[in-house]
Short mmCIF file of C-alpha atoms in Angstrom, two decimals:
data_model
loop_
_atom_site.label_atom_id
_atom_site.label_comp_id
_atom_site.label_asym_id
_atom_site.label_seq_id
_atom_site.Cartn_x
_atom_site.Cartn_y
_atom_site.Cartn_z
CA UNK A 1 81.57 60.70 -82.27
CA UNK A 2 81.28 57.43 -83.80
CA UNK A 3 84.26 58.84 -86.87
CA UNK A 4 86.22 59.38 -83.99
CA UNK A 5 85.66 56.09 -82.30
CA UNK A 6 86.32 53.78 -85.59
CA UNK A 7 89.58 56.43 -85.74
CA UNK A 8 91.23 55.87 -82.33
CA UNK A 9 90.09 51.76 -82.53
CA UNK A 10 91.88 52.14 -86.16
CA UNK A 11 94.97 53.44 -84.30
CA UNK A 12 94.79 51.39 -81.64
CA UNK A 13 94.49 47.64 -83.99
CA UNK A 14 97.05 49.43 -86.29
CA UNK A 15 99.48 49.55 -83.06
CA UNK A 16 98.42 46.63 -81.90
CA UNK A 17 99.70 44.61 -85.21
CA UNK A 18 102.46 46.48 -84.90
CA UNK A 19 103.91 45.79 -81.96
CA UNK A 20 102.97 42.50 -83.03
CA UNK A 21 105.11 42.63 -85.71
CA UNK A 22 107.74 43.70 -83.86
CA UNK A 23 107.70 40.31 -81.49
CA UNK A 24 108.30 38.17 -84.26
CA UNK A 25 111.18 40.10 -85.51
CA UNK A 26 114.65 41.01 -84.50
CA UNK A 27 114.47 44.94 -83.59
CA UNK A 28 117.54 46.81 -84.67
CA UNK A 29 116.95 50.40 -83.54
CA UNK A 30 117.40 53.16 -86.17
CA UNK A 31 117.15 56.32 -86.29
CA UNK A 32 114.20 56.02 -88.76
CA UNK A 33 112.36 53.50 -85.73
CA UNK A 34 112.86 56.51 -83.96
CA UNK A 35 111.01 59.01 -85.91
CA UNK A 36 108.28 56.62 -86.60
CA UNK A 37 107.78 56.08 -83.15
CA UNK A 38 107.78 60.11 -82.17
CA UNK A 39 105.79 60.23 -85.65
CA UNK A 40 102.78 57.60 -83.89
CA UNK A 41 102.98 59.14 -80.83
CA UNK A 42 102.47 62.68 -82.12
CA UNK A 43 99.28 61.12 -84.38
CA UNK A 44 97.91 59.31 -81.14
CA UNK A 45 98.36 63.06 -79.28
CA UNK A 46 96.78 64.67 -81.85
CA UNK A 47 93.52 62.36 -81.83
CA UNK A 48 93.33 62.45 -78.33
CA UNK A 49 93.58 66.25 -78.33
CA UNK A 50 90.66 66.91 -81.32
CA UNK A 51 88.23 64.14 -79.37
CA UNK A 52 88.62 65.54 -76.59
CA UNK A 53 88.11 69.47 -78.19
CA UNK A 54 84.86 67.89 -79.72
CA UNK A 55 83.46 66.13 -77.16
CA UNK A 56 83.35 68.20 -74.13
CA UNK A 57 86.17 67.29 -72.46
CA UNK A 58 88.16 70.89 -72.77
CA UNK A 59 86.10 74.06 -73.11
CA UNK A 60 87.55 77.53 -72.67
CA UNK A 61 85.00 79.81 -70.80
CA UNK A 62 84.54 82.96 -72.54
CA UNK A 63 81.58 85.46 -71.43
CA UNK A 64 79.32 84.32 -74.24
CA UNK A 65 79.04 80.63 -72.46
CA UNK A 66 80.03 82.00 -68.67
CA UNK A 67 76.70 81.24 -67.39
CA UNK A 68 76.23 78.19 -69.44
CA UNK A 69 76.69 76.01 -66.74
CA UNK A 70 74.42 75.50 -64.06
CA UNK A 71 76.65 76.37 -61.10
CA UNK A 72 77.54 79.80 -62.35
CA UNK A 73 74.39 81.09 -63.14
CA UNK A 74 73.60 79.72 -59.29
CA UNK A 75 76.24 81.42 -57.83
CA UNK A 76 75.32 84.70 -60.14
CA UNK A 77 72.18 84.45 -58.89
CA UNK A 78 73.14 83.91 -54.92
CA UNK A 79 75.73 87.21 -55.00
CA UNK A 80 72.67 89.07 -56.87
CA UNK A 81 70.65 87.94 -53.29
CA UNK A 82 73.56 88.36 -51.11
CA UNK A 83 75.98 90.54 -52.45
CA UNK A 84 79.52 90.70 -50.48
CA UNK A 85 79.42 86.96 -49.69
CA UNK A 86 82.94 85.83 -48.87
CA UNK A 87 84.25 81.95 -50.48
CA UNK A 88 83.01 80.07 -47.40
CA UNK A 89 79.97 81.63 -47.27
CA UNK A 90 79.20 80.75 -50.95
CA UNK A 91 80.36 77.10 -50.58
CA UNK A 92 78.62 76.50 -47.04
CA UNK A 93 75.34 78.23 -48.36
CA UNK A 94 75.14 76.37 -52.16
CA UNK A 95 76.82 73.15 -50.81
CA UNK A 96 80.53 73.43 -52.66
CA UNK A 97 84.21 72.75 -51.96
CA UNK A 98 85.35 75.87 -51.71
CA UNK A 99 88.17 74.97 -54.14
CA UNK A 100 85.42 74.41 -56.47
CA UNK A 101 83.37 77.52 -55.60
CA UNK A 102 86.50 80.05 -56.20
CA UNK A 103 87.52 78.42 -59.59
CA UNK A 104 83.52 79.29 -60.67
CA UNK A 105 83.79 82.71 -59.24
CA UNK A 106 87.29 82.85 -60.84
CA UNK A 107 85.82 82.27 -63.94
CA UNK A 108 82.76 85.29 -63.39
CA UNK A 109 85.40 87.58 -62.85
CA UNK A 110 87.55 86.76 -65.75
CA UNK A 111 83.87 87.63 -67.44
CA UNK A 112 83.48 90.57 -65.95
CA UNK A 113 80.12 89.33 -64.34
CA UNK A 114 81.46 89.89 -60.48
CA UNK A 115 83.88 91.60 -58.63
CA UNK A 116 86.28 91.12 -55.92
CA UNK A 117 87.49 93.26 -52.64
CA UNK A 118 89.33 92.41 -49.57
CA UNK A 119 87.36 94.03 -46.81
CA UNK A 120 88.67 92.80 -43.28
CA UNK A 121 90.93 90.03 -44.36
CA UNK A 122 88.43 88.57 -46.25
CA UNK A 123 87.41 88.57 -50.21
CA UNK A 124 83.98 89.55 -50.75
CA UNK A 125 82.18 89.17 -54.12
CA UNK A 126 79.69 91.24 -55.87
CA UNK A 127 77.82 91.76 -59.17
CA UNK A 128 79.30 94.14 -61.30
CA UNK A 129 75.71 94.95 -62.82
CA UNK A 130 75.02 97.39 -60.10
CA UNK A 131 77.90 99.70 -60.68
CA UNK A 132 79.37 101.97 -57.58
CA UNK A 133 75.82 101.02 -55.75
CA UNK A 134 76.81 97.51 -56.27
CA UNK A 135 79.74 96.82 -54.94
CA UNK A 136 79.14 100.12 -51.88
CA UNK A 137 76.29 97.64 -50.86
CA UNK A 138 78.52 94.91 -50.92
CA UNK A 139 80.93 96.38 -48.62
CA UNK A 140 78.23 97.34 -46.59
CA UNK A 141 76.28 93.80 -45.90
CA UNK A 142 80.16 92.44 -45.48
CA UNK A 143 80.69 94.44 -42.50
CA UNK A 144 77.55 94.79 -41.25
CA UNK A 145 77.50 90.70 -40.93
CA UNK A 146 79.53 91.03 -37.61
CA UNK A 147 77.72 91.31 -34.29
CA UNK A 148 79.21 94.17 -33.25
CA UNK A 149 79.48 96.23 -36.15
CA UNK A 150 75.82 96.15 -36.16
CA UNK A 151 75.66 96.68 -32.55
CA UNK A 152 77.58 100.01 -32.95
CA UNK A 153 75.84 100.91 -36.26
CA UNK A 154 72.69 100.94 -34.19
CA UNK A 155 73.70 102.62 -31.33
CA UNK A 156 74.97 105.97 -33.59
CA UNK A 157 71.92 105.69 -35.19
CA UNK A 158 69.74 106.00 -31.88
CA UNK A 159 72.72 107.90 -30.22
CA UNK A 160 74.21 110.07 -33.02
CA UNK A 161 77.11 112.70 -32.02
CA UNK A 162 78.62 110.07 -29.38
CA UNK A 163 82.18 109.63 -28.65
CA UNK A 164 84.87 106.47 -28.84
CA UNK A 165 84.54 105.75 -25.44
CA UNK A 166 81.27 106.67 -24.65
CA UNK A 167 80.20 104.09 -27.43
CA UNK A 168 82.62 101.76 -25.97
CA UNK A 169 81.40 102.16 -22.35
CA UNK A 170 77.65 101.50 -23.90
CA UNK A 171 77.90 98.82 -25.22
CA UNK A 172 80.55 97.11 -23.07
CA UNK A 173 83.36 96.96 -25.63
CA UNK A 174 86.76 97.50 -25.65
CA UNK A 175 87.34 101.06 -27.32
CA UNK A 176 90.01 99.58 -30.08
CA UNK A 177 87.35 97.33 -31.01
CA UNK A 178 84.53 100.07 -31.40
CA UNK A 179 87.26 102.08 -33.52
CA UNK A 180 88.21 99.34 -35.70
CA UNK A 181 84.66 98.59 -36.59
CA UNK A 182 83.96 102.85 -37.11
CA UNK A 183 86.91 102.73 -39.30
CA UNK A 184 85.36 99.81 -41.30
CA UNK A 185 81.84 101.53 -41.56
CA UNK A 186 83.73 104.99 -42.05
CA UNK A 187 84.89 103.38 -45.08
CA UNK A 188 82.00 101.94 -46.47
CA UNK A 189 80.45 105.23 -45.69
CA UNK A 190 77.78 104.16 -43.41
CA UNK A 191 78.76 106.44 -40.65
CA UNK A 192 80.39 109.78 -40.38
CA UNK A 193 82.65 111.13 -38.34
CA UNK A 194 85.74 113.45 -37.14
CA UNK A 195 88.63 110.90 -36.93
#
């Protein structure tokens, strides 16, 4: 750190007395003032660039250093506990901007740590770790989240055989409602059912 610090001070005095220079004499552009100018301005590029590469300042996340950072390996952790959180979930329950929350899980995904599905307009995110029992669980604590998907869940499971409308009538919902939300739990296979 400290080569790099007597470097871009270097620079910056070398500039500095040039420039100087400059002041106290008459400038009669060139075409060689040119190219030393695009010449100092590449060099001062190229400094910034390599301090900046070996400082900390840029980093390219690869899945060797993923879950380097704190943040990931908390979100990791959360979907592990919660898989088939949605983005607002995520950054309401681990106190995040959800701009910042979907770069992080942008990142786990371009590792191949989590996953991604669109269930009901919404993304949900699980671990890939778990395989097909992963991400079916996923889907299934998604839609089970709303009221009255769990509402109907519950009544086929102390009611099983019933129809649309008697479910409807039950449990005072309208009957496209109670069919959107079999369809959904049709397709997470949590019920069955003659369509």
């Amino acid at each position: 750190m400290r080569k790099t610090f007597k470097l871009v001070l270097g620079l910056a005095l070398f500039l500095f007395f040039v420039g100087e220079a400059a002041a106290y004499t008459p400038f009669k552009p060139s075409i060689s003032s040119g190219v030393t100018f695009i010449a100092i301005a590449v060099a001062i590029m190229a400094i910034l660039v390599t301090f900046f590469f070996t400082h900390g300042g840029i980093k390219y996340v690869t899945p060797e250093n993923v879950l380097d950072k704190e943040i990931r390996r908390t979100i990791y952790s959360y979907l592990n506990e919660y898989p088939g959180s949605h983005l607002r979930e995520i950054a309401r329950d681990l106190d995040l901007k959800p701009s910042n929350a979907e770069w992080h899980l942008r990142k786990l995904e371009q590792s191949n740590l989590v996953r991604s599905r669109k269930i009901g307009g919404k993304k949900v995110y699980y671990l890939v770790e778990g395989g097909v029992e992963s991400r079916k669980r996923a889907i299934a604590e998604s839609i089970l989240r709303n009221k009255n998907a769990r509402m109907i869940m519950q009544y086929l499971h102390d009611s099983p055989g019933k129809h649309l409308l008697e479910i409807a009538r039950a449990l005072n919902l309208n009957h496209h409602t109670v069919k959107w939300h079999i369809k959904k739990l049709q397709m997470a296979e949590l019920v069955e059912g003659d369509r």
